């Protein structure tokens, strides 16, 4: 009787996974395949097939600059998010449960607000008549309003504030999973708090750091709304370039090629980071 029940038990996970697999195939895999197919059309009239759209993009210095600028923006946002998120996540592990609840509320609260709303808030804050310029003028520190909005720096700051929870939450999880006895042993052996942090805590938190970095990077390079509203179109980035080619120029094959190249670029970065992460974890465990 028990042996006869084994096949049914083994097939149960497959039955549970079938709806998820179907959902993935219909709403993720098929659209991606369609995107790749459209990108192979030779011209905007969608006649002929080939790799013309890809050679057109990669063969132009301006297009390559747009791609590199977008990836650079993602790296800047990721770096700043890590710089701000790591102390916040570490502080979370040191405070009492009561303060942890308050900190978690502050960390998660931005996720409960639309990214569009938060982006418009930054437009109000950084505008010529915004809070920052008004305060500086009233304090007498400047004579004329500063040009804060529609700059690369403003885009990085706004995206960092929006993406920061995606960095902090994985870091908190990784730090909480570290055995407290390891820190105590390091301190007992004569290592100071800073040395323990750099040589014990941070290496063990690498998985959370990498997870947060990948989430922030992938999200920031594709953040069309924030890049457009805060950047003001002064710096052409891949999402806006894609929109421009599809909606304004009606060149859907080229827009599809831009999307595919952005996706491939992000996947390459993710693969490299995962490879470095595995080596780092192997080094730590060794």
Short mmCIF file of C-alpha atoms in Angstrom, two decimals:
data_model
loop_
_atom_site.label_atom_id
_atom_site.label_comp_id
_atom_site.label_asym_id
_atom_site.label_seq_id
_atom_site.Cartn_x
_atom_site.Cartn_y
_atom_site.Cartn_z
CA UNK A 1 0.00 0.00 0.00
CA UNK A 2 2.80 2.39 0.92
CA UNK A 3 4.72 1.55 -2.23
CA UNK A 4 1.67 2.19 -4.38
CA UNK A 5 1.26 5.65 -2.86
CA UNK A 6 4.79 6.77 -3.76
CA UNK A 7 4.11 7.76 -7.40
CA UNK A 8 1.17 9.94 -6.33
CA UNK A 9 3.31 11.68 -3.70
CA UNK A 10 6.08 12.34 -6.20
CA UNK A 11 3.70 13.77 -8.78
CA UNK A 12 2.06 16.12 -6.29
CA UNK A 13 4.83 18.78 -6.48
CA UNK A 14 4.62 18.73 -10.28
CA UNK A 15 0.88 19.32 -10.10
CA UNK A 16 1.38 22.24 -7.73
CA UNK A 17 4.09 23.75 -9.95
CA UNK A 18 2.09 23.41 -13.17
CA UNK A 19 -0.04 26.59 -12.69
CA UNK A 20 3.06 28.61 -11.86
CA UNK A 21 4.88 27.20 -14.87
CA UNK A 22 1.92 28.00 -17.12
CA UNK A 23 1.73 31.54 -15.74
CA UNK A 24 5.46 32.03 -16.33
CA UNK A 25 5.24 30.68 -19.88
CA UNK A 26 2.25 32.84 -20.86
CA UNK A 27 3.12 36.12 -19.14
CA UNK A 28 6.94 36.07 -19.09
CA UNK A 29 8.45 33.68 -21.62
CA UNK A 30 6.07 34.33 -24.54
CA UNK A 31 6.30 38.15 -24.28
CA UNK A 32 10.10 37.89 -24.19
CA UNK A 33 10.12 35.66 -27.25
CA UNK A 34 7.77 38.08 -29.01
CA UNK A 35 10.06 40.97 -28.07
CA UNK A 36 13.08 39.17 -29.53
CA UNK A 37 11.12 38.29 -32.66
CA UNK A 38 10.04 41.91 -33.24
CA UNK A 39 13.64 43.07 -32.77
CA UNK A 40 14.73 40.94 -35.74
CA UNK A 41 12.66 42.93 -38.26
CA UNK A 42 14.91 44.77 -40.67
CA UNK A 43 13.09 48.12 -40.62
CA UNK A 44 10.28 50.11 -39.01
CA UNK A 45 7.82 48.76 -41.59
CA UNK A 46 8.49 45.28 -40.14
CA UNK A 47 9.69 43.69 -43.36
CA UNK A 48 12.49 41.17 -43.60
CA UNK A 49 14.46 39.69 -40.75
CA UNK A 50 18.01 39.85 -39.52
CA UNK A 51 20.28 41.46 -36.94
CA UNK A 52 20.20 44.91 -38.51
CA UNK A 53 18.66 46.57 -35.42
CA UNK A 54 21.42 45.24 -33.18
CA UNK A 55 24.24 46.24 -35.52
CA UNK A 56 22.54 49.63 -35.91
CA UNK A 57 22.57 50.15 -32.15
CA UNK A 58 26.01 48.78 -31.35
CA UNK A 59 27.61 50.43 -34.37
CA UNK A 60 26.66 53.94 -33.25
CA UNK A 61 28.76 55.72 -30.61
CA UNK A 62 25.74 57.67 -29.30
CA UNK A 63 23.77 54.47 -28.72
CA UNK A 64 26.67 52.82 -26.93
CA UNK A 65 26.98 55.91 -24.76
CA UNK A 66 23.30 55.66 -23.82
CA UNK A 67 23.77 52.04 -22.76
CA UNK A 68 26.93 52.74 -20.78
CA UNK A 69 25.32 55.80 -19.18
CA UNK A 70 22.36 53.72 -18.05
CA UNK A 71 24.58 51.02 -16.56
CA UNK A 72 26.71 53.70 -14.90
CA UNK A 73 23.58 55.21 -13.34
CA UNK A 74 22.63 51.80 -11.97
CA UNK A 75 26.08 51.35 -10.44
CA UNK A 76 25.97 54.81 -8.85
CA UNK A 77 22.55 54.19 -7.33
CA UNK A 78 23.65 50.76 -6.11
CA UNK A 79 26.80 52.16 -4.51
CA UNK A 80 24.97 54.99 -2.75
CA UNK A 81 22.21 52.61 -1.60
CA UNK A 82 24.85 50.32 -0.11
CA UNK A 83 26.62 53.23 1.57
CA UNK A 84 23.37 54.35 3.23
CA UNK A 85 21.71 50.97 3.66
CA UNK A 86 24.51 49.07 5.38
CA UNK A 87 24.70 51.32 8.49
CA UNK A 88 20.89 51.33 8.71
CA UNK A 89 20.69 47.54 8.47
CA UNK A 90 23.49 47.11 11.01
CA UNK A 91 21.83 49.54 13.41
CA UNK A 92 18.63 47.50 13.10
CA UNK A 93 20.42 44.43 14.46
CA UNK A 94 21.78 46.32 17.47
CA UNK A 95 18.65 48.03 18.83
CA UNK A 96 15.88 46.53 20.96
CA UNK A 97 12.80 44.84 19.53
CA UNK A 98 10.73 47.97 20.13
CA UNK A 99 13.06 50.14 18.07
CA UNK A 100 13.36 47.40 15.46
CA UNK A 101 9.61 47.66 14.87
CA UNK A 102 9.87 51.42 14.37
CA UNK A 103 12.87 51.10 12.06
CA UNK A 104 11.16 48.41 10.01
CA UNK A 105 8.13 50.66 9.61
CA UNK A 106 10.33 53.50 8.36
CA UNK A 107 12.14 51.15 5.98
CA UNK A 108 9.01 49.55 4.53
CA UNK A 109 6.88 52.72 4.47
CA UNK A 110 8.28 53.98 1.13
CA UNK A 111 7.25 50.70 -0.49
CA UNK A 112 3.65 51.45 0.44
CA UNK A 113 3.75 54.67 -1.60
CA UNK A 114 3.70 54.75 -5.38
CA UNK A 115 7.04 55.43 -7.05
CA UNK A 116 5.28 58.08 -9.14
CA UNK A 117 4.19 59.94 -6.00
CA UNK A 118 7.68 59.77 -4.51
CA UNK A 119 9.18 60.96 -7.78
CA UNK A 120 6.86 63.97 -7.90
CA UNK A 121 7.83 64.70 -4.30
CA UNK A 122 11.46 64.95 -5.39
CA UNK A 123 10.45 67.28 -8.23
CA UNK A 124 8.82 69.55 -5.64
CA UNK A 125 11.78 69.33 -3.27
CA UNK A 126 14.51 69.99 -5.85
CA UNK A 127 12.72 72.52 -8.08
CA UNK A 128 13.80 76.17 -8.41
CA UNK A 129 10.98 77.12 -6.04
CA UNK A 130 11.34 73.91 -4.05
CA UNK A 131 12.05 73.35 -0.39
CA UNK A 132 15.84 73.17 -0.76
CA UNK A 133 16.28 76.35 -2.81
CA UNK A 134 13.73 78.27 -0.73
CA UNK A 135 15.49 77.33 2.51
CA UNK A 136 18.93 78.24 1.18
CA UNK A 137 17.67 81.59 -0.12
CA UNK A 138 16.00 82.45 3.18
CA UNK A 139 19.16 81.54 5.09
CA UNK A 140 21.15 83.82 2.79
CA UNK A 141 23.52 81.06 1.73
CA UNK A 142 22.81 81.58 -1.99
CA UNK A 143 21.73 84.57 -4.07
CA UNK A 144 20.04 82.68 -6.92
CA UNK A 145 18.26 79.31 -6.98
CA UNK A 146 20.51 76.36 -7.66
CA UNK A 147 19.88 74.06 -10.60
CA UNK A 148 19.22 70.87 -8.66
CA UNK A 149 16.46 69.33 -10.74
CA UNK A 150 17.04 67.73 -14.15
CA UNK A 151 20.60 66.69 -13.32
CA UNK A 152 22.38 63.37 -13.04
CA UNK A 153 22.91 63.91 -9.32
CA UNK A 154 19.21 64.52 -8.71
CA UNK A 155 18.35 61.32 -10.56
CA UNK A 156 20.83 59.32 -8.48
CA UNK A 157 19.53 60.76 -5.19
CA UNK A 158 15.86 60.22 -6.08
CA UNK A 159 16.45 56.66 -7.27
CA UNK A 160 18.50 55.88 -4.16
CA UNK A 161 15.65 56.98 -1.90
CA UNK A 162 13.17 54.92 -3.91
CA UNK A 163 15.32 51.77 -4.13
CA UNK A 164 16.87 51.91 -0.64
CA UNK A 165 14.42 49.41 0.95
CA UNK A 166 15.45 46.82 -1.65
CA UNK A 167 19.01 47.08 -0.32
CA UNK A 168 18.22 47.28 3.39
CA UNK A 169 15.82 44.35 3.70
CA UNK A 170 18.19 41.66 2.30
CA UNK A 171 21.02 43.10 4.41
CA UNK A 172 18.91 42.89 7.56
CA UNK A 173 18.04 39.27 6.81
CA UNK A 174 21.70 38.37 6.22
CA UNK A 175 22.91 40.15 9.36
CA UNK A 176 20.24 38.54 11.55
CA UNK A 177 21.27 35.10 10.29
CA UNK A 178 24.84 35.55 11.52
CA UNK A 179 25.56 33.59 14.68
CA UNK A 180 26.06 36.16 17.50
CA UNK A 181 28.63 33.83 19.06
CA UNK A 182 30.99 34.57 16.17
CA UNK A 183 31.03 38.26 17.05
CA UNK A 184 31.45 37.51 20.73
CA UNK A 185 34.32 35.12 19.97
CA UNK A 186 36.04 37.76 17.84
CA UNK A 187 35.74 40.34 20.60
CA UNK A 188 36.91 37.84 23.22
CA UNK A 189 40.02 37.10 21.16
CA UNK A 190 41.00 40.77 21.24
CA UNK A 191 39.55 42.11 18.00
CA UNK A 192 37.88 45.50 18.34
CA UNK A 193 34.38 46.31 17.19
CA UNK A 194 35.56 47.79 13.87
CA UNK A 195 37.83 44.83 13.11
CA UNK A 196 35.02 42.43 13.97
CA UNK A 197 32.69 44.35 11.68
CA UNK A 198 35.08 44.31 8.71
CA UNK A 199 36.56 40.83 9.11
CA UNK A 200 33.66 38.83 10.55
CA UNK A 201 30.29 40.50 10.10
CA UNK A 202 30.58 41.96 6.60
CA UNK A 203 32.08 38.86 4.93
CA UNK A 204 29.24 36.75 6.34
CA UNK A 205 26.70 39.32 5.12
CA UNK A 206 27.92 39.09 1.51
CA UNK A 207 24.88 37.06 0.30
CA UNK A 208 22.48 39.76 1.52
CA UNK A 209 24.69 42.50 0.14
CA UNK A 210 24.77 40.91 -3.30
CA UNK A 211 21.03 40.24 -3.29
CA UNK A 212 20.31 43.86 -2.41
CA UNK A 213 22.79 45.15 -4.98
CA UNK A 214 21.22 43.10 -7.76
CA UNK A 215 17.70 44.21 -6.85
CA UNK A 216 18.68 47.88 -6.73
CA UNK A 217 20.71 47.74 -9.93
CA UNK A 218 18.06 45.94 -11.98
CA UNK A 219 15.31 48.23 -10.72
CA UNK A 220 17.21 51.51 -11.11
CA UNK A 221 18.35 50.97 -14.71
CA UNK A 222 14.73 50.37 -15.76
CA UNK A 223 13.09 53.12 -13.66
CA UNK A 224 11.50 55.02 -16.55
CA UNK A 225 9.31 57.36 -14.48
CA UNK A 226 12.00 58.60 -12.10
CA UNK A 227 14.65 58.88 -14.79
CA UNK A 228 12.32 60.92 -16.99
CA UNK A 229 10.66 63.21 -14.42
CA UNK A 230 13.69 63.94 -12.24
CA UNK A 231 16.25 63.76 -15.05
CA UNK A 232 14.00 65.81 -17.33
CA UNK A 233 15.30 64.11 -20.46
CA UNK A 234 18.59 66.00 -20.16
CA UNK A 235 20.45 62.68 -20.17
CA UNK A 236 19.08 60.08 -22.56
CA UNK A 237 18.89 56.68 -20.87
CA UNK A 238 17.77 53.32 -22.20
CA UNK A 239 14.15 53.32 -20.89
CA UNK A 240 13.45 56.81 -22.27
CA UNK A 241 15.30 55.99 -25.52
CA UNK A 242 13.12 52.90 -25.88
CA UNK A 243 9.96 54.96 -25.30
CA UNK A 244 11.15 57.60 -27.76
CA UNK A 245 11.74 55.08 -30.54
CA UNK A 246 8.48 53.18 -29.97
CA UNK A 247 6.01 56.02 -29.31
CA UNK A 248 7.49 59.03 -31.08
CA UNK A 249 9.39 57.44 -33.97
CA UNK A 250 7.10 54.38 -34.34
CA UNK A 251 10.22 52.25 -34.81
CA UNK A 252 9.12 49.21 -32.84
CA UNK A 253 11.88 46.84 -34.05
CA UNK A 254 14.59 49.25 -32.90
CA UNK A 255 12.79 49.83 -29.59
CA UNK A 256 12.54 46.06 -29.11
CA UNK A 257 16.26 45.71 -29.83
CA UNK A 258 17.00 48.38 -27.21
CA UNK A 259 14.90 46.46 -24.68
CA UNK A 260 16.65 43.18 -25.47
CA UNK A 261 20.10 44.75 -25.19
CA UNK A 262 19.21 46.32 -21.85
CA UNK A 263 17.91 42.98 -20.59
CA UNK A 264 21.02 41.15 -21.78
CA UNK A 265 23.28 43.78 -20.19
CA UNK A 266 21.51 43.42 -16.85
CA UNK A 267 21.72 39.63 -17.07
CA UNK A 268 25.47 39.87 -17.75
CA UNK A 269 25.95 42.06 -14.67
CA UNK A 270 23.80 39.70 -12.57
CA UNK A 271 25.83 36.69 -13.76
CA UNK A 272 29.14 38.41 -12.97
CA UNK A 273 27.96 39.44 -9.51
CA UNK A 274 26.66 35.94 -8.76
CA UNK A 275 29.98 34.45 -9.87
CA UNK A 276 31.93 36.84 -7.65
CA UNK A 277 29.49 36.11 -4.83
CA UNK A 278 30.07 32.37 -5.04
CA UNK A 279 33.83 32.91 -4.98
CA UNK A 280 33.52 35.28 -2.03
CA UNK A 281 31.38 32.80 -0.09
CA UNK A 282 33.88 30.04 -0.86
CA UNK A 283 36.71 32.26 0.39
CA UNK A 284 34.82 33.09 3.59
CA UNK A 285 33.97 29.46 4.33
CA UNK A 286 37.54 28.43 3.55
#
